mmCIF file of C-alpha atoms in Angstrom:
data_model
loop_
_atom_site.group_PDB
_atom_site.id
_atom_site.type_symbol
_atom_site.label_atom_id
_atom_site.label_comp_id
_atom_site.label_asym_id
_atom_site.label_seq_id
_atom_site.Cartn_x
_atom_site.Cartn_y
_atom_site.Cartn_z
ATOM 1 C CA MET A 1 -112.140 -63.747 -189.279
ATOM 2 C CA ALA A 2 -112.189 -67.688 -188.340
ATOM 3 C CA LYS A 3 -110.990 -69.035 -185.477
ATOM 4 C CA ARG A 4 -107.602 -71.149 -185.927
ATOM 5 C CA ARG A 5 -107.820 -75.092 -185.675
ATOM 6 C CA ARG A 6 -105.696 -76.134 -182.804
ATOM 7 C CA LYS A 7 -104.133 -79.659 -183.062
ATOM 8 C CA THR A 8 -104.920 -81.679 -180.408
ATOM 9 C CA ARG A 9 -103.480 -85.169 -181.545
ATOM 10 C CA THR A 10 -100.420 -86.634 -179.472
ATOM 11 C CA HIS A 11 -99.905 -89.860 -180.571
ATOM 12 C CA VAL A 12 -98.234 -91.164 -183.278
ATOM 13 C CA ARG A 13 -99.035 -93.814 -185.407
ATOM 14 C CA ASP A 14 -97.083 -97.344 -185.571
ATOM 15 C CA GLN A 15 -96.508 -96.141 -189.245
ATOM 16 C CA ASP A 16 -94.782 -92.849 -188.347
ATOM 17 C CA ALA A 17 -93.033 -94.286 -185.076
ATOM 18 C CA ALA A 18 -91.082 -96.640 -187.514
ATOM 19 C CA ALA A 19 -90.199 -93.411 -190.055
ATOM 20 C CA ALA A 20 -88.996 -91.850 -187.239
ATOM 21 C CA ALA A 21 -86.829 -94.319 -185.750
ATOM 22 C CA ALA A 22 -85.686 -94.312 -189.148
ATOM 23 C CA ALA A 23 -84.975 -91.207 -189.725
ATOM 24 C CA ALA A 24 -83.185 -90.934 -186.486
ATOM 25 C CA GLY A 25 -80.524 -93.338 -187.550
ATOM 26 C CA ALA A 26 -82.122 -96.989 -186.007
ATOM 27 C CA ARG A 27 -80.798 -99.132 -188.806
ATOM 28 C CA PRO A 28 -80.914 -102.640 -188.950
ATOM 29 C CA PRO A 29 -77.273 -104.262 -188.590
ATOM 30 C CA LYS A 30 -76.127 -105.599 -191.704
ATOM 31 C CA SER A 31 -73.431 -108.513 -193.023
ATOM 32 C CA PHE A 32 -71.065 -109.441 -195.181
ATOM 33 C CA VAL A 33 -70.938 -113.959 -195.991
ATOM 34 C CA ILE A 34 -67.240 -114.642 -197.293
ATOM 35 C CA ARG A 35 -65.174 -117.685 -197.875
ATOM 36 C CA SER A 36 -61.768 -117.164 -197.412
ATOM 37 C CA GLY A 37 -59.263 -119.476 -198.711
ATOM 38 C CA GLN A 38 -59.519 -122.523 -200.654
ATOM 39 C CA VAL A 39 -62.852 -124.118 -199.495
ATOM 40 C CA GLY A 40 -64.006 -127.193 -200.733
ATOM 41 C CA SER A 41 -67.720 -126.804 -202.576
ATOM 42 C CA SER A 42 -69.765 -128.229 -199.593
ATOM 43 C CA VAL A 43 -68.267 -125.221 -197.982
ATOM 44 C CA ALA A 44 -69.109 -122.749 -200.082
ATOM 45 C CA ARG A 45 -72.469 -124.375 -200.100
ATOM 46 C CA LEU A 46 -72.604 -123.378 -196.234
ATOM 47 C CA VAL A 47 -71.871 -120.036 -197.030
ATOM 48 C CA ARG A 48 -75.104 -119.740 -199.996
ATOM 49 C CA ASP A 49 -77.002 -121.073 -197.079
ATOM 50 C CA VAL A 50 -76.151 -118.842 -194.515
ATOM 51 C CA ARG A 51 -76.475 -116.022 -196.535
ATOM 52 C CA GLN A 52 -79.823 -116.593 -197.705
ATOM 53 C CA VAL A 53 -80.724 -117.022 -193.584
ATOM 54 C CA MET A 54 -79.171 -113.591 -192.919
ATOM 55 C CA GLU A 55 -81.569 -112.271 -195.918
ATOM 56 C CA PRO A 56 -82.731 -109.208 -196.706
ATOM 57 C CA ASN A 57 -80.126 -107.282 -194.703
ATOM 58 C CA THR A 58 -76.482 -108.986 -196.316
ATOM 59 C CA ALA A 59 -75.140 -109.231 -199.117
ATOM 60 C CA THR A 60 -76.940 -111.726 -201.417
ATOM 61 C CA ARG A 61 -74.873 -111.782 -204.773
ATOM 62 C CA LEU A 62 -71.469 -110.659 -203.160
ATOM 63 C CA ARG A 63 -68.988 -112.563 -205.601
ATOM 64 C CA GLU A 64 -65.743 -113.452 -204.114
ATOM 65 C CA ARG A 65 -62.054 -113.622 -205.918
ATOM 66 C CA SER A 66 -59.304 -115.325 -205.486
ATOM 67 C CA ALA A 67 -57.269 -112.184 -205.356
ATOM 68 C CA ASN A 68 -60.142 -110.718 -203.381
ATOM 69 C CA ARG A 69 -58.027 -110.191 -199.212
ATOM 70 C CA LEU A 70 -59.631 -108.216 -195.867
ATOM 71 C CA LYS A 71 -59.581 -105.390 -196.172
ATOM 72 C CA ASP A 72 -60.775 -105.514 -199.371
ATOM 73 C CA PHE A 73 -63.927 -105.699 -198.254
ATOM 74 C CA VAL A 74 -63.683 -103.662 -194.764
ATOM 75 C CA ASN A 75 -63.014 -100.814 -197.513
ATOM 76 C CA VAL A 76 -66.276 -101.545 -199.349
ATOM 77 C CA ALA A 77 -68.081 -102.141 -196.007
ATOM 78 C CA ALA A 78 -67.609 -98.863 -194.905
ATOM 79 C CA GLN A 79 -69.560 -96.600 -197.604
ATOM 80 C CA LEU A 80 -72.339 -99.695 -197.963
ATOM 81 C CA GLY A 81 -73.090 -99.535 -194.000
ATOM 82 C CA VAL A 82 -72.254 -103.068 -193.635
ATOM 83 C CA THR A 83 -71.792 -103.785 -189.276
ATOM 84 C CA HIS A 84 -70.604 -107.473 -189.564
ATOM 85 C CA PHE A 85 -68.289 -110.110 -191.057
ATOM 86 C CA LEU A 86 -69.095 -113.945 -191.205
ATOM 87 C CA MET A 87 -65.755 -115.638 -192.630
ATOM 88 C CA PHE A 88 -65.880 -119.271 -193.375
ATOM 89 C CA SER A 89 -62.486 -121.287 -193.875
ATOM 90 C CA ARG A 90 -60.985 -124.414 -193.715
ATOM 91 C CA THR A 91 -57.706 -125.652 -192.598
ATOM 92 C CA ASP A 92 -56.493 -129.063 -191.920
ATOM 93 C CA ALA A 93 -58.355 -129.704 -188.233
ATOM 94 C CA GLY A 94 -61.826 -128.618 -190.100
ATOM 95 C CA THR A 95 -63.756 -125.722 -190.814
ATOM 96 C CA ASN A 96 -63.789 -122.560 -188.834
ATOM 97 C CA LEU A 97 -66.295 -119.258 -188.598
ATOM 98 C CA ARG A 98 -65.176 -115.711 -187.416
ATOM 99 C CA ILE A 99 -67.405 -113.204 -187.117
ATOM 100 C CA ALA A 100 -66.327 -109.605 -186.368
ATOM 101 C CA ARG A 101 -67.777 -106.449 -186.279
ATOM 102 C CA ALA A 102 -67.106 -103.692 -188.669
ATOM 103 C CA PRO A 103 -64.779 -101.377 -188.830
ATOM 104 C CA ARG A 104 -63.138 -102.329 -185.919
ATOM 105 C CA GLY A 105 -65.289 -103.904 -183.262
ATOM 106 C CA PRO A 106 -64.419 -107.746 -181.702
ATOM 107 C CA THR A 107 -64.123 -110.810 -183.393
ATOM 108 C CA VAL A 108 -64.651 -114.746 -182.101
ATOM 109 C CA VAL A 109 -64.208 -117.488 -183.858
ATOM 110 C CA PHE A 110 -65.933 -121.072 -183.935
ATOM 111 C CA ARG A 111 -65.280 -124.175 -185.005
ATOM 112 C CA VAL A 112 -68.324 -125.832 -187.225
ATOM 113 C CA CYS A 113 -68.360 -129.394 -185.883
ATOM 114 C CA SER A 114 -70.827 -130.446 -188.516
ATOM 115 C CA TYR A 115 -73.486 -129.022 -190.570
ATOM 116 C CA SER A 116 -76.415 -130.172 -193.115
ATOM 117 C CA LEU A 117 -76.994 -128.456 -196.242
ATOM 118 C CA ALA A 118 -80.307 -126.880 -196.680
ATOM 119 C CA ARG A 119 -80.977 -128.444 -200.440
ATOM 120 C CA ASP A 120 -79.942 -131.448 -197.793
ATOM 121 C CA VAL A 121 -82.571 -130.686 -195.831
ATOM 122 C CA LEU A 122 -85.233 -130.903 -198.540
ATOM 123 C CA GLY A 123 -84.500 -133.438 -199.849
ATOM 124 C CA ALA A 124 -85.201 -135.333 -196.563
ATOM 125 C CA GLN A 125 -88.743 -133.684 -196.053
ATOM 126 C CA ARG A 126 -91.718 -135.457 -197.797
ATOM 127 C CA LYS A 127 -93.219 -132.803 -198.315
ATOM 128 C CA PRO A 128 -90.991 -130.215 -199.130
ATOM 129 C CA LYS A 129 -91.906 -126.449 -198.326
ATOM 130 C CA SER A 130 -90.624 -124.170 -201.154
ATOM 131 C CA PRO A 131 -89.457 -120.882 -200.352
ATOM 132 C CA GLY A 132 -92.107 -118.179 -199.579
ATOM 133 C CA SER A 133 -91.616 -114.659 -198.678
ATOM 134 C CA GLU A 134 -89.584 -116.340 -195.057
ATOM 135 C CA PHE A 135 -86.708 -114.617 -196.583
ATOM 136 C CA HIS A 136 -88.115 -111.148 -196.624
ATOM 137 C CA PHE A 137 -88.594 -110.463 -193.371
ATOM 138 C CA ALA A 138 -84.750 -110.523 -190.828
ATOM 139 C CA PRO A 139 -84.068 -113.556 -189.363
ATOM 140 C CA LEU A 140 -85.672 -114.424 -185.767
ATOM 141 C CA VAL A 141 -83.139 -114.749 -182.906
ATOM 142 C CA ARG A 142 -84.192 -117.164 -180.178
ATOM 143 C CA ALA A 143 -81.910 -116.374 -177.078
ATOM 144 C CA SER A 144 -83.359 -117.783 -173.721
ATOM 145 C CA ARG A 145 -83.694 -121.021 -172.706
ATOM 146 C CA VAL A 146 -81.578 -123.134 -175.324
ATOM 147 C CA ARG A 147 -80.538 -126.476 -174.120
ATOM 148 C CA CYS A 148 -76.600 -126.284 -174.817
ATOM 149 C CA CYS A 149 -75.380 -129.632 -176.202
ATOM 150 C CA CYS A 150 -74.946 -130.872 -172.943
ATOM 151 C CA GLY A 151 -77.934 -131.029 -172.191
ATOM 152 C CA GLU A 152 -77.865 -128.333 -170.205
ATOM 153 C CA GLU A 153 -80.336 -125.103 -170.375
ATOM 154 C CA GLU A 154 -78.470 -121.751 -170.651
ATOM 155 C CA GLU A 155 -79.549 -117.984 -170.805
ATOM 156 C CA GLY A 156 -77.561 -116.432 -174.071
ATOM 157 C CA GLU A 157 -77.680 -119.006 -176.386
ATOM 158 C CA THR A 158 -78.796 -119.013 -179.880
ATOM 159 C CA THR A 159 -79.782 -120.979 -181.871
ATOM 160 C CA LYS A 160 -81.271 -119.681 -186.080
ATOM 161 C CA ARG A 161 -83.775 -121.726 -187.937
ATOM 162 C CA LYS A 162 -85.648 -121.370 -190.652
ATOM 163 C CA ALA A 163 -88.854 -123.797 -191.438
ATOM 164 C CA THR A 164 -87.226 -124.020 -195.172
ATOM 165 C CA GLY A 165 -84.464 -125.833 -194.343
ATOM 166 C CA SER A 166 -81.679 -123.578 -193.352
ATOM 167 C CA PRO A 167 -79.112 -124.517 -191.842
ATOM 168 C CA ILE A 168 -79.366 -125.281 -187.782
ATOM 169 C CA LEU A 169 -76.145 -123.467 -185.480
ATOM 170 C CA ARG A 170 -75.740 -124.894 -182.225
ATOM 171 C CA TRP A 171 -72.553 -123.639 -179.893
ATOM 172 C CA ARG A 172 -70.781 -125.518 -178.217
ATOM 173 C CA GLU A 173 -68.201 -124.890 -176.203
ATOM 174 C CA LYS A 174 -64.271 -126.332 -176.318
ATOM 175 C CA GLY A 175 -63.112 -128.804 -174.198
ATOM 176 C CA THR A 176 -66.699 -130.572 -173.306
ATOM 177 C CA SER A 177 -67.000 -134.225 -173.241
ATOM 178 C CA GLU A 178 -70.583 -135.230 -174.366
ATOM 179 C CA PRO A 179 -71.235 -136.977 -177.683
ATOM 180 C CA LEU A 180 -72.869 -135.017 -179.896
ATOM 181 C CA ALA A 181 -76.544 -135.480 -181.209
ATOM 182 C CA GLN A 182 -77.139 -136.820 -184.511
ATOM 183 C CA GLY A 183 -78.791 -134.273 -187.144
ATOM 184 C CA ALA A 184 -77.653 -131.047 -185.255
ATOM 185 C CA THR A 185 -75.210 -128.815 -186.058
ATOM 186 C CA TYR A 186 -72.338 -127.221 -183.627
ATOM 187 C CA LEU A 187 -69.458 -124.538 -183.357
ATOM 188 C CA VAL A 188 -67.195 -124.464 -180.838
ATOM 189 C CA ARG A 189 -65.343 -121.656 -179.644
ATOM 190 C CA LEU A 190 -62.101 -121.827 -179.618
#
């Protein structure tokens, strides 16, 4: 009778490691980008642009109705595995962005000082690049040594940017008196 082969391979391949991590519950965060209340057409377009930036882990074709409330989205989010909400609203003071973690996480509120739509950025380019496979992967977030609007370098500042004309977001602390840089988008933390 032949001797049984003893397995000696102990290294896990990259594909097997990714499959094992997915099976273990390491899921990427998923998000809903919604608008609440009456917002203008430019803010509605900004919501669509932010959805495109957050692809593939967001609901790109989410339909909002005026009758929908936040609790409706929270109920659906539990079934779909959504972990974050990005909510745009407009008041007399300006446009606000709330980032919330579902179901009971913290909520951070920002005031959007200015923004550039993807359509405007593509229109200003001499050779506009059509989007290819850039939106098939999650966006890259650079979180170290990013200059804030006041010229200082701070750790933890985040900038999201894509070469295809997606909006550029920068954080700005409330109460700073430095002038805004031209062509940049700032979010003021309230």
